[in-house]
Coordinates of C-alpha atoms in Angstrom, one line a residue:
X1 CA 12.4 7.2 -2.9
X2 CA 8.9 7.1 -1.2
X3 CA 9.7 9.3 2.3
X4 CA 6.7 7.4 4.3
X5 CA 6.9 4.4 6.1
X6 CA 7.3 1.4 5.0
X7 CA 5.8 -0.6 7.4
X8 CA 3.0 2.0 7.6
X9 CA 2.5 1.7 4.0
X10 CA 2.8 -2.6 4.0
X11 CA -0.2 -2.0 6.3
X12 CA -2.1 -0.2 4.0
X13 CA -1.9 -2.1 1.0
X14 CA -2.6 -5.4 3.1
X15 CA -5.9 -3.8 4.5
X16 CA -6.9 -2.1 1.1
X17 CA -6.1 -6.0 -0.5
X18 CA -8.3 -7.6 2.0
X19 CA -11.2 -5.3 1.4
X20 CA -10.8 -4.6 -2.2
X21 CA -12.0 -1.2 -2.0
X22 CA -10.7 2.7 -0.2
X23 CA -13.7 2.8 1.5
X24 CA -13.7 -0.2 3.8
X25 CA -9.9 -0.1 4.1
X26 CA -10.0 3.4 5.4
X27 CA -12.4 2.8 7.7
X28 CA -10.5 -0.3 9.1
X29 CA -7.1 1.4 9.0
X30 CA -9.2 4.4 11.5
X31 CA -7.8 7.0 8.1
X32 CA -10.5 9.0 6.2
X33 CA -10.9 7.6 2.5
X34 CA -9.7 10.7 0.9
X35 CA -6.4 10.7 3.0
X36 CA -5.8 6.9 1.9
X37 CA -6.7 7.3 -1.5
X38 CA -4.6 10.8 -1.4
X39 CA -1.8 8.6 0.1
X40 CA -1.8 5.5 -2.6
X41 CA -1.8 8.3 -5.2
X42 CA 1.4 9.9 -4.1
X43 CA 3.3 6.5 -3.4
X44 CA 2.6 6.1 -6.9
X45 CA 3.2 9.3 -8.7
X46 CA 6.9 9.1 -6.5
X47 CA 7.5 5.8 -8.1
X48 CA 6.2 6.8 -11.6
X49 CA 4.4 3.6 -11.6
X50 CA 0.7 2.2 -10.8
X51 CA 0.6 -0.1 -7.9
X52 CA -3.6 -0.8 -7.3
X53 CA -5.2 -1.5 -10.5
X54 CA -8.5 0.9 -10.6
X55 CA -10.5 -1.3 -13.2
X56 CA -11.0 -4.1 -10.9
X57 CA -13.7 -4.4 -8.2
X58 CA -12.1 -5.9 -5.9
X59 CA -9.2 -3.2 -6.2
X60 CA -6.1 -5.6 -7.0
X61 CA -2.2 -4.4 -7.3
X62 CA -0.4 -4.2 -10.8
X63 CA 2.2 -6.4 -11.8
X64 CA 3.8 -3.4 -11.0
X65 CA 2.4 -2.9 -7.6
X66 CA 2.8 -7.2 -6.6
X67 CA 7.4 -6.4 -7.1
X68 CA 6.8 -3.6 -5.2
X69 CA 4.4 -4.9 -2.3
X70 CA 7.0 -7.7 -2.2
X71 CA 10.1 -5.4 -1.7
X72 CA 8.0 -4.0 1.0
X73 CA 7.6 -7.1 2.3
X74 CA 11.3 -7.7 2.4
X75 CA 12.4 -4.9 4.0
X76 CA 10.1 -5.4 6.5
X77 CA 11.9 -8.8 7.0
X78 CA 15.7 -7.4 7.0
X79 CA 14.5 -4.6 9.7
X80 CA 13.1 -7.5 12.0
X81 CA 16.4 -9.8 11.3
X82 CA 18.6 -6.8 12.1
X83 CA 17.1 -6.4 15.4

């Protein structure tokens, strides 16, 4: 399974969704664009699956990419029930 953290990683995909692209997202998320692109590309290649969709401007997540944004999403809601 994908070793970083989740919650770190929710954050990431919420600020590259709400600018659409690596480069505004990065710079909003005080990462370099390389690191976050770098970081996306791993997450993915450990799932064997795309989650951002390349081909659109604004960058959008796969069909793929919205199951697993929302299992994100839920564990981030367990963790906070738990406590």
């Amino acid at each position: 399974m994908v070793q970083m953290d989740s919650p770190v990683l929710l954050q990431y995909l919420d600020i590259l969704l709400k600018h659409g692209n690596y480069t505004k997202a990065a710079k909003d998320l005080y990462v370099s664009q390389p690191y976050l692109t770098q970081t996306i590309k791993k997450v993915e290649k450990e799932l064997g699956i795309d989650i951002i969709n390349r081909k659109t401007n604004p960058l959008q997540l796969t069909e793929a990419g919205r199951i697993y944004y929302q299992y994100l999403n839920s564990l981030e809601t367990q963790q906070e029930q738990f406590l």
